[in-house]
Amino acid sequence: MLLKGLDATVLKALQTYGTTHPVHGENPISFCNVFFVAQLVIGLTFLMPNPGAIRPALAQLNPTDRWLLIIDAGLGLFIGPIAYYFTLESLSVISLTLLFALVLPVSAHLARQFLAESLPRRFWLSLSLIAIGLMLPGAAMMKAAGQGDQLIGYGWALVGVLAFGSTAVTGRSIATRHWPAVVTIGIPSTMSALLFGIIALVLFGLGHFHLLNVRWVVGVILIYGITLSLGSTVALGMAYRQYSVATVSIWGSLTIVVAIVSASALLGEPLDLATVSGVIFLLAGIITSHRSIRSDQVVQQ
C-alpha cells in the first residue's frame, strides 16, 4: 500500500523535474528509460542469485503455462506501465489515482468470471462506499475544470485499468502454482526491460541512454526502481499467495489514500473538502469489507 501509493507521486516528480531540468536540451526522463532501469533492477535481482535454475524451471512449464506468463507480463509489465506513464503525463496524481481505483471492481469481476472466486459478504456495500468516495472528488474536479487534465489521459487510464485489472487474475493464477520467482518475476521483468530498451533505441536513438550518465538521473531512477518497483512487486506476489483477488484489491485501495496525501504534501496538488470526504467514504468501504472477510474466515474455521 505504501510503495504503490508513493509510485505515482515519485514518477510525477521525475517527469516534472526532467521537463524543467533538461540535459543537453533534452528531457532525460521518458517511459523507456524509467521502465528499462526499473524492470532491469527487478529482473536481475531474481536472476543473478541462481542463474542455473532458469533452464530447469522453464523446462517444467507446458505451453499453457508459458502463455499465462507471457500474457501476465505483457499486460502488467508492458501495456499497463506505458498506459500509467502517459496517463500521469496528462492528468494530475490525484485524478490518476481516482481513475485507477476502478481496477478494484474490474479485477473482482474478472476473478469471479475466470477464477470462480466468491466475493466476500457485504462486498457490494463496501464497493458502493468506495464508489462514493471516488465520485465526490471526481465531481469537484470536473466542476472546477481548471486542473489542467487532458482528455487523452482518460483514454490511457482506461487502457491501464483494463490491463492491471486483468493481471490481478493472471497474477493470482500464477501465485497459486508456486512457481519459482526466477520464472514468474526474473525472466518476465528482464525481457520487459530489454523491450523498453529496444523501443528507446528506435524512438530516441542511442544518445537517449547517454543522458543517464548524469548522476542525479541514474540515482533517482535507481531509487525508484529498487524501492518502489522491486519492493511493490515482491509485496504483491506475497499477498497473492495468501489472499484472494478481492481481498488484495480491497486492501490495495488504501494506496489511494497514500497517493492523495503524498501528492498534496510533496507536489502541492489541491486537497479540498470533497477529496477529504471521498477518502473518508473510501476508508469506510475498506473497513466494511475487511470486517466481512474476517467474519467469513471465522465461520470457515
PDB file of C-alpha atoms in Angstrom:
ATOM      1  CA  MET A   1       0.000   0.000   0.000  1.00  0.00           C
ATOM      2  CA  LEU A   2       2.758   2.414   0.926  1.00  0.00           C
ATOM      3  CA  LEU A   3       5.040   1.616  -2.005  1.00  0.00           C
ATOM      4  CA  LYS A   4       2.338   1.629  -4.681  1.00  0.00           C
ATOM      5  CA  GLY A   5       0.772   4.722  -3.148  1.00  0.00           C
ATOM      6  CA  LEU A   6       4.029   6.655  -3.490  1.00  0.00           C
ATOM      7  CA  ASP A   7       4.662   5.387  -7.024  1.00  0.00           C
ATOM      8  CA  ALA A   8       2.610   7.989  -8.887  1.00  0.00           C
ATOM      9  CA  THR A   9       3.896  10.880  -6.768  1.00  0.00           C
ATOM     10  CA  VAL A  10       7.542   9.940  -7.313  1.00  0.00           C
ATOM     11  CA  LEU A  11       7.048   9.300 -11.035  1.00  0.00           C
ATOM     12  CA  LYS A  12       5.217  12.615 -11.477  1.00  0.00           C
ATOM     13  CA  ALA A  13       8.055  14.371  -9.665  1.00  0.00           C
ATOM     14  CA  LEU A  14      10.536  12.688 -12.040  1.00  0.00           C
ATOM     15  CA  GLN A  15       8.550  13.813 -15.086  1.00  0.00           C
ATOM     16  CA  THR A  16       8.262  17.382 -13.815  1.00  0.00           C
ATOM     17  CA  TYR A  17      11.915  17.630 -12.822  1.00  0.00           C
ATOM     18  CA  GLY A  18      13.019  16.198 -16.154  1.00  0.00           C
ATOM     19  CA  THR A  19      10.927  18.774 -18.012  1.00  0.00           C
ATOM     20  CA  THR A  20      12.279  21.723 -16.038  1.00  0.00           C
ATOM     21  CA  HIS A  21      15.893  20.453 -15.926  1.00  0.00           C
ATOM     22  CA  PRO A  22      16.758  19.246 -19.450  1.00  0.00           C
ATOM     23  CA  VAL A  23      20.161  17.721 -20.148  1.00  0.00           C
ATOM     24  CA  HIS A  24      21.809  18.998 -23.337  1.00  0.00           C
ATOM     25  CA  GLY A  25      18.431  20.441 -24.301  1.00  0.00           C
ATOM     26  CA  GLU A  26      16.574  17.133 -23.919  1.00  0.00           C
ATOM     27  CA  ASN A  27      14.297  15.715 -21.232  1.00  0.00           C
ATOM     28  CA  PRO A  28      16.306  12.884 -19.640  1.00  0.00           C
ATOM     29  CA  ILE A  29      13.145  11.164 -18.395  1.00  0.00           C
ATOM     30  CA  SER A  30      10.989   9.025 -20.701  1.00  0.00           C
ATOM     31  CA  PHE A  31       8.818   5.978 -20.170  1.00  0.00           C
ATOM     32  CA  CYS A  32      11.535   3.985 -21.959  1.00  0.00           C
ATOM     33  CA  ASN A  33      14.500   4.664 -19.699  1.00  0.00           C
ATOM     34  CA  VAL A  34      12.440   4.798 -16.483  1.00  0.00           C
ATOM     35  CA  PHE A  35      10.900   1.378 -17.029  1.00  0.00           C
ATOM     36  CA  PHE A  36      14.067  -0.001 -18.636  1.00  0.00           C
ATOM     37  CA  VAL A  37      16.018   0.659 -15.442  1.00  0.00           C
ATOM     38  CA  ALA A  38      13.165  -0.273 -13.085  1.00  0.00           C
ATOM     39  CA  GLN A  39      12.366  -3.585 -14.790  1.00  0.00           C
ATOM     40  CA  LEU A  40      16.055  -4.440 -15.231  1.00  0.00           C
ATOM     41  CA  VAL A  41      16.623  -3.944 -11.493  1.00  0.00           C
ATOM     42  CA  ILE A  42      13.725  -6.283 -10.714  1.00  0.00           C
ATOM     43  CA  GLY A  43      14.742  -8.891 -13.270  1.00  0.00           C
ATOM     44  CA  LEU A  44      18.412  -9.094 -12.317  1.00  0.00           C
ATOM     45  CA  THR A  45      17.537  -9.233  -8.620  1.00  0.00           C
ATOM     46  CA  PHE A  46      15.805 -12.564  -9.216  1.00  0.00           C
ATOM     47  CA  LEU A  47      18.060 -13.924 -11.977  1.00  0.00           C
ATOM     48  CA  MET A  48      21.540 -13.304 -10.608  1.00  0.00           C
ATOM     49  CA  PRO A  49      21.418 -15.324  -7.353  1.00  0.00           C
ATOM     50  CA  ASN A  50      20.773 -18.628  -9.177  1.00  0.00           C
ATOM     51  CA  PRO A  51      21.134 -18.402 -12.970  1.00  0.00           C
ATOM     52  CA  GLY A  52      21.456 -22.171 -13.248  1.00  0.00           C
ATOM     53  CA  ALA A  53      17.830 -22.598 -12.178  1.00  0.00           C
ATOM     54  CA  ILE A  54      16.436 -20.796 -15.218  1.00  0.00           C
ATOM     55  CA  ARG A  55      16.554 -23.611 -17.767  1.00  0.00           C
ATOM     56  CA  PRO A  56      15.219 -26.387 -15.467  1.00  0.00           C
ATOM     57  CA  ALA A  57      12.390 -24.149 -14.284  1.00  0.00           C
ATOM     58  CA  LEU A  58      11.363 -23.267 -17.835  1.00  0.00           C
ATOM     59  CA  ALA A  59      11.522 -26.914 -18.877  1.00  0.00           C
ATOM     60  CA  GLN A  60       8.815 -27.762 -16.323  1.00  0.00           C
ATOM     61  CA  LEU A  61       6.314 -25.368 -17.893  1.00  0.00           C
ATOM     62  CA  ASN A  62       3.864 -26.594 -20.503  1.00  0.00           C
ATOM     63  CA  PRO A  63       2.728 -24.355 -23.416  1.00  0.00           C
ATOM     64  CA  THR A  64      -0.349 -23.173 -21.485  1.00  0.00           C
ATOM     65  CA  ASP A  65       1.812 -22.145 -18.526  1.00  0.00           C
ATOM     66  CA  ARG A  66       4.149 -20.200 -20.775  1.00  0.00           C
ATOM     67  CA  TRP A  67       1.276 -18.359 -22.424  1.00  0.00           C
ATOM     68  CA  LEU A  68      -0.038 -17.448 -18.984  1.00  0.00           C
ATOM     69  CA  LEU A  69       3.335 -15.893 -18.117  1.00  0.00           C
ATOM     70  CA  ILE A  70       3.512 -14.077 -21.449  1.00  0.00           C
ATOM     71  CA  ILE A  71       0.011 -12.609 -21.053  1.00  0.00           C
ATOM     72  CA  ASP A  72       0.678 -11.579 -17.448  1.00  0.00           C
ATOM     73  CA  ALA A  73       3.984  -9.923 -18.373  1.00  0.00           C
ATOM     74  CA  GLY A  74       2.544  -8.235 -21.461  1.00  0.00           C
ATOM     75  CA  LEU A  75      -0.315  -6.689 -19.508  1.00  0.00           C
ATOM     76  CA  GLY A  76       1.376  -5.954 -16.182  1.00  0.00           C
ATOM     77  CA  LEU A  77       4.936  -5.140 -17.246  1.00  0.00           C
ATOM     78  CA  PHE A  78       4.422  -3.521 -20.643  1.00  0.00           C
ATOM     79  CA  ILE A  79       0.927  -2.282 -21.576  1.00  0.00           C
ATOM     80  CA  GLY A  80      -0.059  -1.309 -18.021  1.00  0.00           C
ATOM     81  CA  PRO A  81       3.090   0.702 -17.212  1.00  0.00           C
ATOM     82  CA  ILE A  82       3.003   2.535 -20.555  1.00  0.00           C
ATOM     83  CA  ALA A  83      -0.653   3.495 -20.028  1.00  0.00           C
ATOM     84  CA  TYR A  84       0.132   4.517 -16.446  1.00  0.00           C
ATOM     85  CA  TYR A  85       3.012   6.740 -17.541  1.00  0.00           C
ATOM     86  CA  PHE A  86       1.090   8.550 -20.287  1.00  0.00           C
ATOM     87  CA  THR A  87      -1.947   8.938 -18.041  1.00  0.00           C
ATOM     88  CA  LEU A  88       0.292  10.632 -15.499  1.00  0.00           C
ATOM     89  CA  GLU A  89       1.688  12.952 -18.178  1.00  0.00           C
ATOM     90  CA  SER A  90      -1.840  14.156 -18.990  1.00  0.00           C
ATOM     91  CA  LEU A  91      -3.522  14.077 -15.561  1.00  0.00           C
ATOM     92  CA  SER A  92      -2.693  15.081 -12.002  1.00  0.00           C
ATOM     93  CA  VAL A  93      -1.656  12.417  -9.489  1.00  0.00           C
ATOM     94  CA  ILE A  94      -5.000  12.726  -7.692  1.00  0.00           C
ATOM     95  CA  SER A  95      -7.001  12.358 -10.931  1.00  0.00           C
ATOM     96  CA  LEU A  96      -4.940   9.346 -11.974  1.00  0.00           C
ATOM     97  CA  THR A  97      -5.276   7.773  -8.546  1.00  0.00           C
ATOM     98  CA  LEU A  98      -9.048   8.092  -8.537  1.00  0.00           C
ATOM     99  CA  LEU A  99      -9.389   6.639 -12.041  1.00  0.00           C
ATOM    100  CA  PHE A 100      -7.077   3.705 -11.371  1.00  0.00           C
ATOM    101  CA  ALA A 101      -9.177   2.821  -8.325  1.00  0.00           C
ATOM    102  CA  LEU A 102     -11.505   1.291 -10.920  1.00  0.00           C
ATOM    103  CA  VAL A 103      -9.031  -1.599 -11.026  1.00  0.00           C
ATOM    104  CA  LEU A 104     -10.801  -2.859  -7.879  1.00  0.00           C
ATOM    105  CA  PRO A 105     -14.232  -3.631  -9.381  1.00  0.00           C
ATOM    106  CA  VAL A 106     -12.698  -4.713 -12.696  1.00  0.00           C
ATOM    107  CA  SER A 107     -10.341  -7.228 -11.041  1.00  0.00           C
ATOM    108  CA  ALA A 108     -13.061  -8.541  -8.707  1.00  0.00           C
ATOM    109  CA  HIS A 109     -15.455  -9.059 -11.628  1.00  0.00           C
ATOM    110  CA  LEU A 110     -12.815 -10.807 -13.748  1.00  0.00           C
ATOM    111  CA  ALA A 111     -11.805 -13.043 -10.825  1.00  0.00           C
ATOM    112  CA  ARG A 112     -15.406 -14.085 -10.390  1.00  0.00           C
ATOM    113  CA  GLN A 113     -15.770 -14.838 -14.110  1.00  0.00           C
ATOM    114  CA  PHE A 114     -12.482 -16.627 -14.767  1.00  0.00           C
ATOM    115  CA  LEU A 115     -11.424 -17.997 -11.355  1.00  0.00           C
ATOM    116  CA  ALA A 116     -14.875 -18.629  -9.888  1.00  0.00           C
ATOM    117  CA  GLU A 117     -13.848 -16.762  -6.732  1.00  0.00           C
ATOM    118  CA  SER A 118     -16.699 -15.895  -4.417  1.00  0.00           C
ATOM    119  CA  LEU A 119     -16.904 -12.320  -3.231  1.00  0.00           C
ATOM    120  CA  PRO A 120     -16.820 -11.517   0.496  1.00  0.00           C
ATOM    121  CA  ARG A 121     -20.103 -10.750   2.195  1.00  0.00           C
ATOM    122  CA  ARG A 122     -21.049  -7.066   2.031  1.00  0.00           C
ATOM    123  CA  PHE A 123     -18.584  -6.667  -0.832  1.00  0.00           C
ATOM    124  CA  TRP A 124     -21.063  -4.638  -2.876  1.00  0.00           C
ATOM    125  CA  LEU A 125     -21.844  -2.415   0.102  1.00  0.00           C
ATOM    126  CA  SER A 126     -18.133  -1.860   0.505  1.00  0.00           C
ATOM    127  CA  LEU A 127     -17.769  -1.177  -3.216  1.00  0.00           C
ATOM    128  CA  SER A 128     -20.649   1.307  -3.114  1.00  0.00           C
ATOM    129  CA  LEU A 129     -18.971   3.256  -0.320  1.00  0.00           C
ATOM    130  CA  ILE A 130     -15.699   3.223  -2.262  1.00  0.00           C
ATOM    131  CA  ALA A 131     -17.536   4.430  -5.390  1.00  0.00           C
ATOM    132  CA  ILE A 132     -18.997   7.362  -3.447  1.00  0.00           C
ATOM    133  CA  GLY A 133     -15.513   8.119  -2.193  1.00  0.00           C
ATOM    134  CA  LEU A 134     -14.269   8.253  -5.775  1.00  0.00           C
ATOM    135  CA  MET A 135     -17.147  10.292  -7.177  1.00  0.00           C
ATOM    136  CA  LEU A 136     -17.052  13.120  -4.620  1.00  0.00           C
ATOM    137  CA  PRO A 137     -13.591  14.475  -5.521  1.00  0.00           C
ATOM    138  CA  GLY A 138     -14.070  13.499  -9.165  1.00  0.00           C
ATOM    139  CA  ALA A 139     -17.211  15.624  -9.432  1.00  0.00           C
ATOM    140  CA  ALA A 140     -15.466  18.530  -7.706  1.00  0.00           C
ATOM    141  CA  MET A 141     -12.577  18.348 -10.186  1.00  0.00           C
ATOM    142  CA  MET A 142     -14.923  18.264 -13.182  1.00  0.00           C
ATOM    143  CA  LYS A 143     -16.826  21.263 -11.807  1.00  0.00           C
ATOM    144  CA  ALA A 144     -13.616  23.204 -11.278  1.00  0.00           C
ATOM    145  CA  ALA A 145     -12.496  22.427 -14.857  1.00  0.00           C
ATOM    146  CA  GLY A 146      -9.165  24.002 -14.168  1.00  0.00           C
ATOM    147  CA  GLN A 147      -6.965  21.116 -13.189  1.00  0.00           C
ATOM    148  CA  GLY A 148      -5.007  21.020 -16.451  1.00  0.00           C
ATOM    149  CA  ASP A 149      -6.129  17.447 -17.148  1.00  0.00           C
ATOM    150  CA  GLN A 150      -6.069  16.436 -20.814  1.00  0.00           C
ATOM    151  CA  LEU A 151      -8.722  14.239 -22.431  1.00  0.00           C
ATOM    152  CA  ILE A 152      -6.186  11.767 -23.822  1.00  0.00           C
ATOM    153  CA  GLY A 153      -5.231  10.925 -20.246  1.00  0.00           C
ATOM    154  CA  TYR A 154      -8.652   9.379 -19.647  1.00  0.00           C
ATOM    155  CA  GLY A 155      -8.183   7.125 -22.656  1.00  0.00           C
ATOM    156  CA  TRP A 156      -4.814   5.937 -21.375  1.00  0.00           C
ATOM    157  CA  ALA A 157      -6.367   5.435 -17.937  1.00  0.00           C
ATOM    158  CA  LEU A 158      -8.986   3.094 -19.412  1.00  0.00           C
ATOM    159  CA  VAL A 159      -6.256   1.030 -21.072  1.00  0.00           C
ATOM    160  CA  GLY A 160      -4.301   0.887 -17.813  1.00  0.00           C
ATOM    161  CA  VAL A 161      -7.323  -0.095 -15.718  1.00  0.00           C
ATOM    162  CA  LEU A 162      -8.174  -2.971 -18.051  1.00  0.00           C
ATOM    163  CA  ALA A 163      -4.545  -4.138 -18.162  1.00  0.00           C
ATOM    164  CA  PHE A 164      -3.930  -4.062 -14.411  1.00  0.00           C
ATOM    165  CA  GLY A 165      -7.406  -5.443 -13.650  1.00  0.00           C
ATOM    166  CA  SER A 166      -6.605  -8.438 -15.842  1.00  0.00           C
ATOM    167  CA  THR A 167      -3.215  -9.018 -14.200  1.00  0.00           C
ATOM    168  CA  ALA A 168      -4.965  -9.427 -10.855  1.00  0.00           C
ATOM    169  CA  VAL A 169      -6.445 -12.609 -12.314  1.00  0.00           C
ATOM    170  CA  THR A 170      -3.291 -13.834 -14.067  1.00  0.00           C
ATOM    171  CA  GLY A 171      -1.161 -12.914 -11.050  1.00  0.00           C
ATOM    172  CA  ARG A 172      -3.409 -14.899  -8.722  1.00  0.00           C
ATOM    173  CA  SER A 173      -3.311 -17.889 -11.093  1.00  0.00           C
ATOM    174  CA  ILE A 174       0.479 -17.775 -11.219  1.00  0.00           C
ATOM    175  CA  ALA A 175       0.908 -17.287  -7.465  1.00  0.00           C
ATOM    176  CA  THR A 176      -1.207 -20.325  -6.584  1.00  0.00           C
ATOM    177  CA  ARG A 177       1.018 -22.558  -8.739  1.00  0.00           C
ATOM    178  CA  HIS A 178       4.055 -21.785  -6.577  1.00  0.00           C
ATOM    179  CA  TRP A 179       6.486 -21.438  -9.464  1.00  0.00           C
ATOM    180  CA  PRO A 180       9.976 -20.153  -8.602  1.00  0.00           C
ATOM    181  CA  ALA A 181      10.430 -16.377  -8.630  1.00  0.00           C
ATOM    182  CA  VAL A 182      13.146 -16.675 -11.282  1.00  0.00           C
ATOM    183  CA  VAL A 183      10.393 -17.694 -13.729  1.00  0.00           C
ATOM    184  CA  THR A 184       7.483 -15.574 -12.501  1.00  0.00           C
ATOM    185  CA  ILE A 185       9.433 -12.342 -11.917  1.00  0.00           C
ATOM    186  CA  GLY A 186      13.051 -12.604 -13.062  1.00  0.00           C
ATOM    187  CA  ILE A 187      12.601 -13.624 -16.688  1.00  0.00           C
ATOM    188  CA  PRO A 188       9.468 -11.552 -17.464  1.00  0.00           C
ATOM    189  CA  SER A 189      10.944  -8.395 -15.917  1.00  0.00           C
ATOM    190  CA  THR A 190      14.249  -8.787 -17.746  1.00  0.00           C
ATOM    191  CA  MET A 191      12.520  -9.388 -21.086  1.00  0.00           C
ATOM    192  CA  SER A 192      10.283  -6.363 -20.468  1.00  0.00           C
ATOM    193  CA  ALA A 193      13.360  -4.246 -19.715  1.00  0.00           C
ATOM    194  CA  LEU A 194      15.016  -5.326 -22.962  1.00  0.00           C
ATOM    195  CA  LEU A 195      11.829  -4.467 -24.858  1.00  0.00           C
ATOM    196  CA  PHE A 196      11.767  -0.977 -23.341  1.00  0.00           C
ATOM    197  CA  GLY A 197      15.434  -0.627 -24.248  1.00  0.00           C
ATOM    198  CA  ILE A 198      14.735  -1.542 -27.873  1.00  0.00           C
ATOM    199  CA  ILE A 199      11.849   0.948 -28.017  1.00  0.00           C
ATOM    200  CA  ALA A 200      14.138   3.660 -26.638  1.00  0.00           C
ATOM    201  CA  LEU A 201      16.705   2.937 -29.345  1.00  0.00           C
ATOM    202  CA  VAL A 202      14.060   3.051 -32.088  1.00  0.00           C
ATOM    203  CA  LEU A 203      12.290   6.198 -30.846  1.00  0.00           C
ATOM    204  CA  PHE A 204      15.182   8.239 -29.451  1.00  0.00           C
ATOM    205  CA  GLY A 205      18.419   6.629 -30.598  1.00  0.00           C
ATOM    206  CA  LEU A 206      21.459   5.570 -28.605  1.00  0.00           C
ATOM    207  CA  GLY A 207      22.077   9.125 -27.405  1.00  0.00           C
ATOM    208  CA  HIS A 208      18.996   8.882 -25.175  1.00  0.00           C
ATOM    209  CA  PHE A 209      20.856   6.483 -22.890  1.00  0.00           C
ATOM    210  CA  HIS A 210      23.822   8.840 -22.682  1.00  0.00           C
ATOM    211  CA  LEU A 211      21.593  11.202 -20.746  1.00  0.00           C
ATOM    212  CA  LEU A 212      21.554   8.620 -17.968  1.00  0.00           C
ATOM    213  CA  ASN A 213      25.219   9.323 -17.334  1.00  0.00           C
ATOM    214  CA  VAL A 214      24.091  12.336 -15.356  1.00  0.00           C
ATOM    215  CA  ARG A 215      24.437  11.334 -11.716  1.00  0.00           C
ATOM    216  CA  TRP A 216      21.101  12.578 -10.431  1.00  0.00           C
ATOM    217  CA  VAL A 217      19.136  10.809 -13.168  1.00  0.00           C
ATOM    218  CA  VAL A 218      20.771   7.452 -12.504  1.00  0.00           C
ATOM    219  CA  GLY A 219      20.382   7.838  -8.758  1.00  0.00           C
ATOM    220  CA  VAL A 220      16.739   8.859  -8.810  1.00  0.00           C
ATOM    221  CA  ILE A 221      15.650   6.217 -11.306  1.00  0.00           C
ATOM    222  CA  LEU A 222      17.556   3.508  -9.460  1.00  0.00           C
ATOM    223  CA  ILE A 223      15.903   4.552  -6.215  1.00  0.00           C
ATOM    224  CA  TYR A 224      12.556   4.426  -7.986  1.00  0.00           C
ATOM    225  CA  GLY A 225      13.372   1.025  -9.466  1.00  0.00           C
ATOM    226  CA  ILE A 226      14.729  -0.577  -6.298  1.00  0.00           C
ATOM    227  CA  THR A 227      12.371   0.756  -3.661  1.00  0.00           C
ATOM    228  CA  LEU A 228       9.066   1.265  -5.443  1.00  0.00           C
ATOM    229  CA  SER A 229       9.098  -1.103  -8.423  1.00  0.00           C
ATOM    230  CA  LEU A 230      11.002  -4.013  -6.874  1.00  0.00           C
ATOM    231  CA  GLY A 231       9.501  -3.588  -3.409  1.00  0.00           C
ATOM    232  CA  SER A 232       5.904  -3.434  -4.595  1.00  0.00           C
ATOM    233  CA  THR A 233       6.418  -6.392  -6.956  1.00  0.00           C
ATOM    234  CA  VAL A 234       7.700  -8.612  -4.144  1.00  0.00           C
ATOM    235  CA  ALA A 235       4.985  -7.484  -1.743  1.00  0.00           C
ATOM    236  CA  LEU A 236       2.181  -8.034  -4.258  1.00  0.00           C
ATOM    237  CA  GLY A 237       3.412 -11.515  -5.107  1.00  0.00           C
ATOM    238  CA  MET A 238       3.447 -12.443  -1.422  1.00  0.00           C
ATOM    239  CA  ALA A 239      -0.057 -11.026  -0.980  1.00  0.00           C
ATOM    240  CA  TYR A 240      -1.498 -13.093  -3.835  1.00  0.00           C
ATOM    241  CA  ARG A 241      -0.043 -16.246  -2.271  1.00  0.00           C
ATOM    242  CA  GLN A 242      -2.067 -15.644   0.897  1.00  0.00           C
ATOM    243  CA  TYR A 243      -5.301 -13.945  -0.174  1.00  0.00           C
ATOM    244  CA  SER A 244      -7.928 -13.824  -2.924  1.00  0.00           C
ATOM    245  CA  VAL A 245      -8.028 -11.194  -5.650  1.00  0.00           C
ATOM    246  CA  ALA A 246     -10.983  -9.436  -3.979  1.00  0.00           C
ATOM    247  CA  THR A 247      -9.145  -9.242  -0.638  1.00  0.00           C
ATOM    248  CA  VAL A 248      -5.913  -7.913  -2.161  1.00  0.00           C
ATOM    249  CA  SER A 249      -7.872  -5.430  -4.278  1.00  0.00           C
ATOM    250  CA  ILE A 250      -9.811  -4.097  -1.285  1.00  0.00           C
ATOM    251  CA  TRP A 251      -6.667  -3.512   0.758  1.00  0.00           C
ATOM    252  CA  GLY A 252      -4.920  -2.184  -2.314  1.00  0.00           C
ATOM    253  CA  SER A 253      -7.481   0.609  -2.381  1.00  0.00           C
ATOM    254  CA  LEU A 254      -5.625   2.172   0.532  1.00  0.00           C
ATOM    255  CA  THR A 255      -2.943   3.165  -1.978  1.00  0.00           C
ATOM    256  CA  ILE A 256      -5.394   5.901  -2.967  1.00  0.00           C
ATOM    257  CA  VAL A 257      -5.088   7.492   0.457  1.00  0.00           C
ATOM    258  CA  VAL A 258      -1.281   7.332   0.343  1.00  0.00           C
ATOM    259  CA  ALA A 259      -1.191   8.757  -3.193  1.00  0.00           C
ATOM    260  CA  ILE A 260      -3.546  11.647  -2.450  1.00  0.00           C
ATOM    261  CA  VAL A 261      -1.774  12.645   0.769  1.00  0.00           C
ATOM    262  CA  SER A 262       1.704  12.366  -0.774  1.00  0.00           C
ATOM    263  CA  ALA A 263       0.653  14.301  -3.908  1.00  0.00           C
ATOM    264  CA  SER A 264      -0.717  17.089  -1.737  1.00  0.00           C
ATOM    265  CA  ALA A 265       2.272  17.172   0.615  1.00  0.00           C
ATOM    266  CA  LEU A 266       5.084  16.746  -1.912  1.00  0.00           C
ATOM    267  CA  LEU A 267       3.682  18.125  -5.178  1.00  0.00           C
ATOM    268  CA  GLY A 268       1.304  20.757  -3.853  1.00  0.00           C
ATOM    269  CA  GLU A 269      -1.770  19.297  -5.544  1.00  0.00           C
ATOM    270  CA  PRO A 270      -5.006  20.668  -4.023  1.00  0.00           C
ATOM    271  CA  LEU A 271      -6.559  18.687  -1.171  1.00  0.00           C
ATOM    272  CA  ASP A 272     -10.049  20.138  -0.802  1.00  0.00           C
ATOM    273  CA  LEU A 273     -13.085  19.187   1.269  1.00  0.00           C
ATOM    274  CA  ALA A 274     -14.518  16.967  -1.481  1.00  0.00           C
ATOM    275  CA  THR A 275     -11.313  14.942  -1.670  1.00  0.00           C
ATOM    276  CA  VAL A 276     -11.118  14.551   2.106  1.00  0.00           C
ATOM    277  CA  SER A 277     -14.783  13.473   2.214  1.00  0.00           C
ATOM    278  CA  GLY A 278     -14.112  10.964  -0.546  1.00  0.00           C
ATOM    279  CA  VAL A 279     -11.211   9.470   1.396  1.00  0.00           C
ATOM    280  CA  ILE A 280     -13.470   9.047   4.450  1.00  0.00           C
ATOM    281  CA  PHE A 281     -16.049   7.117   2.388  1.00  0.00           C
ATOM    282  CA  LEU A 282     -13.230   5.110   0.849  1.00  0.00           C
ATOM    283  CA  LEU A 283     -11.895   4.087   4.257  1.00  0.00           C
ATOM    284  CA  ALA A 284     -15.404   3.199   5.397  1.00  0.00           C
ATOM    285  CA  GLY A 285     -15.784   0.874   2.429  1.00  0.00           C
ATOM    286  CA  ILE A 286     -12.448  -0.808   3.079  1.00  0.00           C
ATOM    287  CA  ILE A 287     -13.189  -1.306   6.782  1.00  0.00           C
ATOM    288  CA  THR A 288     -16.609  -2.757   5.944  1.00  0.00           C
ATOM    289  CA  SER A 289     -15.075  -5.254   3.548  1.00  0.00           C
ATOM    290  CA  HIS A 290     -12.282  -6.158   5.960  1.00  0.00           C
ATOM    291  CA  ARG A 291     -14.767  -6.966   8.717  1.00  0.00           C
ATOM    292  CA  SER A 292     -16.829  -9.151   6.407  1.00  0.00           C
ATOM    293  CA  ILE A 293     -13.698 -11.022   5.274  1.00  0.00           C
ATOM    294  CA  ARG A 294     -12.656 -11.678   8.878  1.00  0.00           C
ATOM    295  CA  SER A 295     -16.198 -12.803   9.699  1.00  0.00           C
ATOM    296  CA  ASP A 296     -16.138 -15.249   6.775  1.00  0.00           C
ATOM    297  CA  GLN A 297     -12.779 -16.651   7.944  1.00  0.00           C
ATOM    298  CA  VAL A 298     -14.130 -17.211  11.471  1.00  0.00           C
ATOM    299  CA  VAL A 299     -17.161 -19.048  10.073  1.00  0.00           C
ATOM    300  CA  GLN A 300     -14.932 -21.283   7.911  1.00  0.00           C
ATOM    301  CA  GLN A 301     -12.740 -22.162  10.876  1.00  0.00           C
TER     302      GLN A 301
END
